[in-house]
Each structure stands twice: as structure tokens, then as C-alpha cells.
PDB file of C-alpha atoms in Angstrom:
ATOM      1  CA  UNK X  84       3.968  10.687 -11.240  1.00 68.00           C
ATOM      2  CA  UNK X  85       6.690  11.232  -8.643  1.00 80.00           C
ATOM      3  CA  UNK X  86       6.631  14.913  -8.900  1.00 82.00           C
ATOM      4  CA  UNK X  87       7.445  15.599  -5.279  1.00 86.00           C
ATOM      5  CA  UNK X  88       7.990  13.751  -1.888  1.00 90.00           C
ATOM      6  CA  UNK X  89       4.410  14.231  -1.031  1.00 90.00           C
ATOM      7  CA  UNK X  90       3.201  12.944  -4.111  1.00 91.00           C
ATOM      8  CA  UNK X  91       5.352   9.877  -3.958  1.00 92.00           C
ATOM      9  CA  UNK X  92       4.137   9.247  -0.378  1.00 93.00           C
ATOM     10  CA  UNK X  93       0.628   9.501  -1.545  1.00 93.00           C
ATOM     11  CA  UNK X  94       0.934   7.116  -4.534  1.00 93.00           C
ATOM     12  CA  UNK X  95       2.532   4.667  -2.248  1.00 93.00           C
ATOM     13  CA  UNK X  96      -0.172   4.664   0.291  1.00 94.00           C
ATOM     14  CA  UNK X  97      -2.920   4.503  -2.169  1.00 94.00           C
ATOM     15  CA  UNK X  98      -1.148   1.675  -4.065  1.00 93.00           C
ATOM     16  CA  UNK X  99      -0.716  -0.425  -1.071  1.00 93.00           C
ATOM     17  CA  UNK X 100      -4.494  -0.210   0.133  1.00 92.00           C
ATOM     18  CA  UNK X 101      -5.771  -3.265  -1.803  1.00 87.00           C
ATOM     19  CA  UNK X 102      -3.267  -5.573  -0.188  1.00 86.00           C
ATOM     20  CA  UNK X 103      -4.620  -4.549   3.366  1.00 87.00           C
ATOM     21  CA  UNK X 104      -7.503  -6.870   2.609  1.00 82.00           C
ATOM     22  CA  UNK X 105      -5.247  -9.857   2.773  1.00 81.00           C
ATOM     23  CA  UNK X 106      -2.421  -8.808   5.309  1.00 85.00           C
ATOM     24  CA  UNK X 107      -4.881  -8.716   8.128  1.00 84.00           C
ATOM     25  CA  UNK X 108      -6.513 -12.411   7.873  1.00 82.00           C
ATOM     26  CA  UNK X 109      -2.896 -13.476   6.825  1.00 83.00           C
ATOM     27  CA  UNK X 110      -1.405 -12.250   9.967  1.00 85.00           C
ATOM     28  CA  UNK X 111      -4.116 -13.346  11.972  1.00 84.00           C
ATOM     29  CA  UNK X 112      -3.655 -17.053  10.792  1.00 83.00           C
ATOM     30  CA  UNK X 113      -0.268 -17.088  11.500  1.00 86.00           C
ATOM     31  CA  UNK X 114      -0.934 -15.999  14.918  1.00 87.00           C
ATOM     32  CA  UNK X 115      -3.514 -18.750  15.484  1.00 84.00           C
ATOM     33  CA  UNK X 116      -1.204 -21.345  13.790  1.00 83.00           C
ATOM     34  CA  UNK X 117       1.673 -20.393  16.055  1.00 86.00           C
ATOM     35  CA  UNK X 118      -0.587 -20.407  19.225  1.00 85.00           C
ATOM     36  CA  UNK X 119      -1.966 -23.795  18.504  1.00 80.00           C
ATOM     37  CA  UNK X 120       1.658 -25.078  17.732  1.00 81.00           C
ATOM     38  CA  UNK X 121       2.357 -24.112  21.341  1.00 83.00           C
ATOM     39  CA  UNK X 122       4.346 -20.854  20.938  1.00 86.00           C
ATOM     40  CA  UNK X 123       3.706 -18.209  23.623  1.00 89.00           C
ATOM     41  CA  UNK X 124       2.873 -14.746  22.351  1.00 89.00           C
ATOM     42  CA  UNK X 125       6.341 -13.222  22.698  1.00 90.00           C
ATOM     43  CA  UNK X 126       7.983 -15.919  20.409  1.00 90.00           C
ATOM     44  CA  UNK X 127       4.881 -15.477  17.885  1.00 91.00           C
ATOM     45  CA  UNK X 128       5.484 -11.782  17.958  1.00 92.00           C
ATOM     46  CA  UNK X 129       9.234 -12.151  17.780  1.00 91.00           C
ATOM     47  CA  UNK X 130       8.798 -14.430  14.602  1.00 88.00           C
ATOM     48  CA  UNK X 131       6.686 -11.509  12.693  1.00 90.00           C
ATOM     49  CA  UNK X 132       8.761  -8.737  14.011  1.00 91.00           C
ATOM     50  CA  UNK X 133      12.244 -10.368  13.153  1.00 89.00           C
ATOM     51  CA  UNK X 134      11.148 -12.415   9.861  1.00 88.00           C
ATOM     52  CA  UNK X 135       8.272 -10.465   8.569  1.00 89.00           C
ATOM     53  CA  UNK X 136       7.603 -12.953   5.772  1.00 85.00           C
ATOM     54  CA  UNK X 137       4.677 -14.880   5.871  1.00 81.00           C
ATOM     55  CA  UNK X 138       5.541 -17.605   3.895  1.00 80.00           C
ATOM     56  CA  UNK X 139       8.836 -18.287   5.682  1.00 83.00           C
ATOM     57  CA  UNK X 140       7.203 -18.216   9.032  1.00 86.00           C
ATOM     58  CA  UNK X 141       4.471 -20.787   7.898  1.00 83.00           C
ATOM     59  CA  UNK X 142       7.372 -23.070   6.493  1.00 82.00           C
ATOM     60  CA  UNK X 143       9.448 -22.933   9.690  1.00 85.00           C
ATOM     61  CA  UNK X 144       6.507 -23.272  11.837  1.00 84.00           C
ATOM     62  CA  UNK X 145       5.295 -26.331   9.869  1.00 81.00           C
ATOM     63  CA  UNK X 146       8.648 -28.024  10.194  1.00 83.00           C
ATOM     64  CA  UNK X 147       9.091 -27.257  13.707  1.00 83.00           C
ATOM     65  CA  UNK X 148       5.712 -29.207  14.239  1.00 81.00           C
ATOM     66  CA  UNK X 149       7.050 -31.968  12.309  1.00 80.00           C
ATOM     67  CA  UNK X 150      10.016 -32.014  14.655  1.00 83.00           C
ATOM     68  CA  UNK X 151      12.459 -31.637  11.749  1.00 82.00           C
ATOM     69  CA  UNK X 152      16.038 -30.946  12.532  1.00 86.00           C
ATOM     70  CA  UNK X 153      16.742 -27.259  12.896  1.00 85.00           C
ATOM     71  CA  UNK X 154      19.522 -27.364  10.209  1.00 87.00           C
ATOM     72  CA  UNK X 155      16.543 -28.419   7.901  1.00 84.00           C
ATOM     73  CA  UNK X 156      14.158 -25.612   9.529  1.00 84.00           C
ATOM     74  CA  UNK X 157      16.812 -22.837   8.733  1.00 85.00           C
ATOM     75  CA  UNK X 158      17.811 -23.839   5.306  1.00 83.00           C
ATOM     76  CA  UNK X 159      14.285 -24.544   4.098  1.00 81.00           C
ATOM     77  CA  UNK X 160      13.217 -21.161   5.260  1.00 82.00           C
ATOM     78  CA  UNK X 161      16.214 -19.451   3.791  1.00 82.00           C
ATOM     79  CA  UNK X 162      15.261 -21.201   0.331  1.00 79.00           C
ATOM     80  CA  UNK X 163      11.814 -19.874   0.683  1.00 78.00           C
ATOM     81  CA  UNK X 164      13.055 -16.398   1.341  1.00 83.00           C
ATOM     82  CA  UNK X 165      15.730 -16.528  -1.508  1.00 79.00           C
ATOM     83  CA  UNK X 166      13.387 -14.780  -3.837  1.00 79.00           C
ATOM     84  CA  UNK X 167      14.200 -11.495  -1.559  1.00 86.00           C
ATOM     85  CA  UNK X 168      17.831 -11.808  -3.074  1.00 84.00           C
ATOM     86  CA  UNK X 169      16.299 -11.329  -6.573  1.00 81.00           C
ATOM     87  CA  UNK X 170      14.088  -8.557  -5.280  1.00 86.00           C
ATOM     88  CA  UNK X 171      16.962  -6.728  -3.973  1.00 90.00           C
ATOM     89  CA  UNK X 172      18.914  -7.204  -7.290  1.00 88.00           C
ATOM     90  CA  UNK X 173      15.951  -5.936  -9.191  1.00 88.00           C
ATOM     91  CA  UNK X 174      15.585  -2.645  -7.007  1.00 92.00           C
ATOM     92  CA  UNK X 175      19.462  -2.047  -6.874  1.00 92.00           C
ATOM     93  CA  UNK X 176      19.509   0.072  -9.799  1.00 92.00           C
ATOM     94  CA  UNK X 177      16.895   2.156  -8.475  1.00 93.00           C
ATOM     95  CA  UNK X 178      17.979   2.533  -4.780  1.00 93.00           C
ATOM     96  CA  UNK X 179      21.798   2.022  -5.051  1.00 89.00           C
ATOM     97  CA  UNK X 180      22.665   5.625  -4.322  1.00 90.00           C
ATOM     98  CA  UNK X 181      20.638   5.643  -1.066  1.00 92.00           C
ATOM     99  CA  UNK X 182      22.348   5.831   2.262  1.00 93.00           C
ATOM    100  CA  UNK X 183      23.237   2.681   4.201  1.00 94.00           C
ATOM    101  CA  UNK X 184      20.806   3.074   6.719  1.00 95.00           C
ATOM    102  CA  UNK X 185      18.148   3.680   4.167  1.00 95.00           C
ATOM    103  CA  UNK X 186      19.118   0.469   2.527  1.00 94.00           C
ATOM    104  CA  UNK X 187      18.969  -1.389   5.690  1.00 94.00           C
ATOM    105  CA  UNK X 188      15.632  -0.125   6.542  1.00 94.00           C
ATOM    106  CA  UNK X 189      14.371  -1.034   2.888  1.00 94.00           C
ATOM    107  CA  UNK X 190      15.821  -4.548   3.193  1.00 93.00           C
ATOM    108  CA  UNK X 191      13.841  -5.109   6.470  1.00 94.00           C
ATOM    109  CA  UNK X 192      10.789  -3.919   4.699  1.00 94.00           C
ATOM    110  CA  UNK X 193      11.182  -5.886   1.689  1.00 93.00           C
ATOM    111  CA  UNK X 194       8.270  -8.243   1.312  1.00 90.00           C
ATOM    112  CA  UNK X 195       6.290  -9.467  -1.665  1.00 85.00           C
ATOM    113  CA  UNK X 196       3.882  -6.777  -1.734  1.00 87.00           C
ATOM    114  CA  UNK X 197       6.270  -3.729  -1.206  1.00 92.00           C
ATOM    115  CA  UNK X 198       8.351  -5.414  -3.996  1.00 90.00           C
ATOM    116  CA  UNK X 199       5.351  -5.992  -6.142  1.00 88.00           C
ATOM    117  CA  UNK X 200       4.412  -2.284  -5.922  1.00 91.00           C
ATOM    118  CA  UNK X 201       7.802  -0.895  -6.092  1.00 93.00           C
ATOM    119  CA  UNK X 202       9.508  -2.261  -8.892  1.00 90.00           C
ATOM    120  CA  UNK X 203       6.760  -1.319 -11.766  1.00 90.00           C
ATOM    121  CA  UNK X 204       6.618   1.841 -10.116  1.00 92.00           C
ATOM    122  CA  UNK X 205      10.256   2.365 -10.448  1.00 93.00           C
ATOM    123  CA  UNK X 206      10.443   1.184 -13.957  1.00 90.00           C
ATOM    124  CA  UNK X 207       7.912   3.751 -14.806  1.00 90.00           C
ATOM    125  CA  UNK X 208       9.591   6.618 -13.151  1.00 89.00           C
ATOM    126  CA  UNK X 209      13.439   5.648 -13.787  1.00 87.00           C
ATOM    127  CA  UNK X 210      14.375   9.396 -14.074  1.00 88.00           C
ATOM    128  CA  UNK X 211      12.872  10.104 -10.354  1.00 91.00           C
ATOM    129  CA  UNK X 212      15.205  11.163  -7.667  1.00 92.00           C
ATOM    130  CA  UNK X 213      16.260   8.344  -5.170  1.00 93.00           C
ATOM    131  CA  UNK X 214      14.585  10.428  -2.411  1.00 93.00           C
ATOM    132  CA  UNK X 215      11.159   9.984  -4.132  1.00 94.00           C
ATOM    133  CA  UNK X 216      11.602   6.429  -4.752  1.00 95.00           C
ATOM    134  CA  UNK X 217      12.410   5.707  -1.049  1.00 95.00           C
ATOM    135  CA  UNK X 218       9.336   7.709   0.063  1.00 95.00           C
ATOM    136  CA  UNK X 219       7.065   5.545  -2.194  1.00 96.00           C
ATOM    137  CA  UNK X 220       8.654   2.323  -1.177  1.00 96.00           C
ATOM    138  CA  UNK X 221       8.505   3.161   2.663  1.00 96.00           C
ATOM    139  CA  UNK X 222       4.808   4.578   2.181  1.00 96.00           C
ATOM    140  CA  UNK X 223       3.761   1.385   0.845  1.00 95.00           C
ATOM    141  CA  UNK X 224       4.645  -0.166   4.195  1.00 95.00           C
ATOM    142  CA  UNK X 225       3.308   2.523   6.504  1.00 95.00           C
ATOM    143  CA  UNK X 226      -0.008   0.680   7.042  1.00 94.00           C
ATOM    144  CA  UNK X 227       0.961  -2.899   5.955  1.00 93.00           C
ATOM    145  CA  UNK X 228       3.963  -3.539   8.454  1.00 94.00           C
ATOM    146  CA  UNK X 229       1.973  -2.374  11.569  1.00 94.00           C
ATOM    147  CA  UNK X 230      -1.215  -4.330  10.374  1.00 93.00           C
ATOM    148  CA  UNK X 231       0.982  -7.301  10.077  1.00 92.00           C
ATOM    149  CA  UNK X 232       2.329  -7.093  13.708  1.00 94.00           C
ATOM    150  CA  UNK X 233      -1.179  -6.184  15.155  1.00 93.00           C
ATOM    151  CA  UNK X 234      -3.117  -8.873  13.264  1.00 90.00           C
ATOM    152  CA  UNK X 235      -0.564 -11.335  14.511  1.00 91.00           C
ATOM    153  CA  UNK X 236      -0.824 -10.101  17.969  1.00 92.00           C
ATOM    154  CA  UNK X 237      -4.589 -10.770  17.914  1.00 88.00           C
ATOM    155  CA  UNK X 238      -4.644 -14.005  16.128  1.00 86.00           C
ATOM    156  CA  UNK X 239      -2.074 -14.992  18.818  1.00 87.00           C
ATOM    157  CA  UNK X 240      -4.486 -13.616  21.505  1.00 85.00           C
ATOM    158  CA  UNK X 241      -7.406 -15.382  20.104  1.00 79.00           C
ATOM    159  CA  UNK X 242      -5.847 -18.503  19.244  1.00 67.00           C
ATOM    160  CA  UNK X 243      -8.241 -21.437  19.303  1.00 55.00           C
ATOM    161  CA  UNK X 244     -11.122 -18.933  19.801  1.00 59.00           C
ATOM    162  CA  UNK X 245     -11.362 -18.107  16.214  1.00 58.00           C
ATOM    163  CA  UNK X 246     -13.874 -20.448  14.595  1.00 58.00           C
ATOM    164  CA  UNK X 247     -12.912 -22.545  11.564  1.00 56.00           C
ATOM    165  CA  UNK X 248     -15.772 -20.868   9.650  1.00 53.00           C
ATOM    166  CA  UNK X 249     -13.826 -17.645   9.603  1.00 54.00           C
ATOM    167  CA  UNK X 250     -11.562 -19.658   7.099  1.00 50.00           C
ATOM    168  CA  UNK X 251      -8.720 -17.254   7.538  1.00 48.00           C
ATOM    169  CA  UNK X 252      -6.414 -19.320   5.205  1.00 53.00           C
ATOM    170  CA  UNK X 253      -7.873 -18.022   2.197  1.00 50.00           C
ATOM    171  CA  UNK X 254      -5.732 -14.979   2.704  1.00 50.00           C
ATOM    172  CA  UNK X 255      -2.459 -17.190   1.692  1.00 53.00           C
ATOM    173  CA  UNK X 256      -3.307 -18.288  -2.021  1.00 56.00           C
ATOM    174  CA  UNK X 257      -5.176 -14.986  -2.771  1.00 52.00           C
ATOM    175  CA  UNK X 258      -2.030 -13.063  -1.513  1.00 54.00           C
ATOM    176  CA  UNK X 259       0.295 -14.933  -3.680  1.00 55.00           C
ATOM    177  CA  UNK X 260      -1.974 -15.196  -6.838  1.00 55.00           C
ATOM    178  CA  UNK X 261      -2.512 -11.479  -6.585  1.00 52.00           C
ATOM    179  CA  UNK X 262       1.323 -11.166  -6.730  1.00 52.00           C
ATOM    180  CA  UNK X 263       2.092 -13.577  -9.247  1.00 60.00           C
ATOM    181  CA  UNK X 264      -0.720 -13.336 -11.539  1.00 56.00           C
ATOM    182  CA  UNK X 265       0.589  -9.833 -12.826  1.00 56.00           C
ATOM    183  CA  UNK X 266       3.924 -11.062 -13.603  1.00 59.00           C
ATOM    184  CA  UNK X 267       3.050 -13.683 -15.995  1.00 63.00           C
ATOM    185  CA  UNK X 268       3.606 -11.508 -19.008  1.00 67.00           C
ATOM    186  CA  UNK X 269       5.873 -13.872 -20.989  1.00 72.00           C
ATOM    187  CA  UNK X 270       6.133 -17.483 -22.078  1.00 80.00           C
ATOM    188  CA  UNK X 271       9.133 -18.002 -19.769  1.00 76.00           C
ATOM    189  CA  UNK X 272       7.005 -16.895 -16.864  1.00 73.00           C
ATOM    190  CA  UNK X 273       4.237 -19.014 -17.661  1.00 80.00           C
ATOM    191  CA  UNK X 274       6.532 -21.975 -17.988  1.00 83.00           C
ATOM    192  CA  UNK X 275       8.301 -21.409 -14.870  1.00 80.00           C
ATOM    193  CA  UNK X 276       5.066 -20.961 -12.876  1.00 78.00           C
ATOM    194  CA  UNK X 277       3.405 -24.076 -14.259  1.00 83.00           C
ATOM    195  CA  UNK X 278       6.192 -26.320 -13.800  1.00 86.00           C
ATOM    196  CA  UNK X 279       6.607 -25.120 -10.139  1.00 79.00           C
ATOM    197  CA  UNK X 280       2.982 -25.967  -9.523  1.00 79.00           C
ATOM    198  CA  UNK X 281       3.092 -29.295 -11.115  1.00 87.00           C
ATOM    199  CA  UNK X 282       6.171 -30.268  -9.426  1.00 83.00           C
ATOM    200  CA  UNK X 283       5.347 -28.682  -5.860  1.00 80.00           C
ATOM    201  CA  UNK X 284       2.245 -31.020  -6.001  1.00 82.00           C
ATOM    202  CA  UNK X 285       3.960 -34.070  -7.454  1.00 87.00           C
ATOM    203  CA  UNK X 286       7.027 -34.050  -5.043  1.00 82.00           C
ATOM    204  CA  UNK X 287       4.728 -33.095  -1.935  1.00 80.00           C
ATOM    205  CA  UNK X 288       5.840 -36.641  -0.788  1.00 82.00           C
ATOM    206  CA  UNK X 289       9.391 -35.672   0.057  1.00 79.00           C
ATOM    207  CA  UNK X 290       9.892 -35.115   3.701  1.00 76.00           C
ATOM    208  CA  UNK X 291      10.344 -31.615   5.403  1.00 70.00           C
ATOM    209  CA  UNK X 292       8.767 -29.704   2.415  1.00 67.00           C
ATOM    210  CA  UNK X 293      12.105 -30.182   0.480  1.00 73.00           C
ATOM    211  CA  UNK X 294      10.097 -30.769  -2.498  1.00 76.00           C
ATOM    212  CA  UNK X 295       9.299 -27.084  -2.811  1.00 74.00           C
ATOM    213  CA  UNK X 296      12.875 -26.368  -3.096  1.00 75.00           C
ATOM    214  CA  UNK X 297      13.390 -28.928  -5.857  1.00 82.00           C
ATOM    215  CA  UNK X 298      10.479 -27.746  -7.795  1.00 80.00           C
ATOM    216  CA  UNK X 299      11.632 -24.220  -7.411  1.00 76.00           C
ATOM    217  CA  UNK X 300      15.020 -24.935  -8.677  1.00 80.00           C
ATOM    218  CA  UNK X 301      13.680 -26.974 -11.804  1.00 86.00           C
ATOM    219  CA  UNK X 302      11.140 -24.335 -12.320  1.00 82.00           C
ATOM    220  CA  UNK X 303      13.706 -21.573 -12.666  1.00 79.00           C
ATOM    221  CA  UNK X 304      15.803 -23.810 -15.092  1.00 85.00           C
ATOM    222  CA  UNK X 305      12.774 -24.410 -17.313  1.00 84.00           C
ATOM    223  CA  UNK X 306      11.920 -20.745 -17.416  1.00 80.00           C
ATOM    224  CA  UNK X 307      15.700 -19.951 -18.267  1.00 81.00           C
ATOM    225  CA  UNK X 308      15.694 -22.525 -20.779  1.00 86.00           C
ATOM    226  CA  UNK X 309      12.300 -21.303 -22.463  1.00 86.00           C
ATOM    227  CA  UNK X 310      14.013 -17.805 -22.579  1.00 81.00           C
ATOM    228  CA  UNK X 311      17.054 -19.250 -24.382  1.00 83.00           C
ATOM    229  CA  UNK X 312      14.943 -21.316 -26.725  1.00 86.00           C
ATOM    230  CA  UNK X 313      12.899 -17.962 -27.643  1.00 78.00           C
ATOM    231  CA  UNK X 314      16.332 -16.020 -28.102  1.00 81.00           C
ATOM    232  CA  UNK X 315      17.592 -18.781 -30.456  1.00 83.00           C
ATOM    233  CA  UNK X 316      14.288 -18.534 -32.415  1.00 78.00           C
ATOM    234  CA  UNK X 317      14.677 -14.892 -33.058  1.00 72.00           C
TER     235      UNK X 317
END
């Protein structure tokens, strides 16, 4: 319960703790991958500080390694991060009354994990003051943001010295499974998720990972059509 600022902050800190188990290997993996791709530490850290979005960072890095045109790199990375626009729309009713600088800070710290924690918490505490909701949201990132930067730095510093036996890449699928699985609460959600998986694999042959964009668009349409079908049946 958001009974006070301190209560909201404590709740945010506690709720974020499980995600710390994957943030560190995720960040280290990006640091290692960026170093192996030839990026100096300054550019690698700039990537993590400015973008702070693991999926988009890995996508851009892979496309740069494939010598994709810069326009493709930017458009694909933007498409990968378009989900942030939907996250923002979902949180707008709760944070719409916040000051401009608070919204700007929240936009910067909007990642999959902070949204996954904040949205259900805000829905449960709809009547809570905006300042309590902001305290919760920012508290979820008190540990995650610094650890993302630090783990990226250590990954970049260690580079190829990290042995393959460490298997840091487990963090990527685990992170997104933890985020997506709790949201599969209805048939449209399951249809959209299943369609995206099948099509992403089937269209993996399309250059520059553009198959992911096609799969995402078709999956969203499939989910929307399923929801409309259910409504008509009612």
C-alpha cells in the first residue's frame, strides 16, 4: 500500500530486487559484445547511458556488425523501442499530473522492468497521490540503473577475458520471459505472443532483422482481431 512516500519507496526497492539477478549479466553481456565488435569503452558506455534499452542496443550492435545502412540501424532500433510509446500511454493516466521535469526523468528511466513493476502497482493503487506513484517508479530504478551502467562497464573492461563457460547470454531470454509471462492473461495476449514467436523464427531469413518488425506488426494485428472476435461472441 502507498500509505506514504517512504512506504512507496520501500515497496519499489523491494519489488525491483528480483530483476537485479538478470540486470548484471545482461549488462555485462552487452559490454562484452560491444568490445568484441570493436567499440571503445567510451562509446559502449555512451550506448548504455543514452539508450538504456538492452534489446535496442543489441539490435543496433548486430546491425552495425552486419554493415547495415545507418538508416536501417536507426529505424529498426526505433521499431524495437516503439513498445515504450505504449508503456508511456499506459502510465499517462497515473503520471499525467506530474511536473514536466518529473515526466522527463520517468521517460528516461522507462524500461521493460520499471514498466512491468509500475503498471500493475499503479492499477492497484489508483487513488494514490502522484507523488507516491513517482516515488515508487523511481525507486524501482535506484538499483537497476546504476547496476546496468556498472555491469556494462565491467563487461567492456573484461571483454574477451570473460570465458564462454560463463554463458551470460542466459540473461536475455530469462529477462523477457519474466516480463512477458505474467502478462499472458487472456486469449488475445496468447495469440499475439504465439504469432510473434512463430513469425520471428519463420522470417529470420529477412536481412537486417527486419523480419522482427514484420512479425511484431502481424502479431499485434492477430491479437487485436482475436479481441474483436471475442467481443462479437459476447
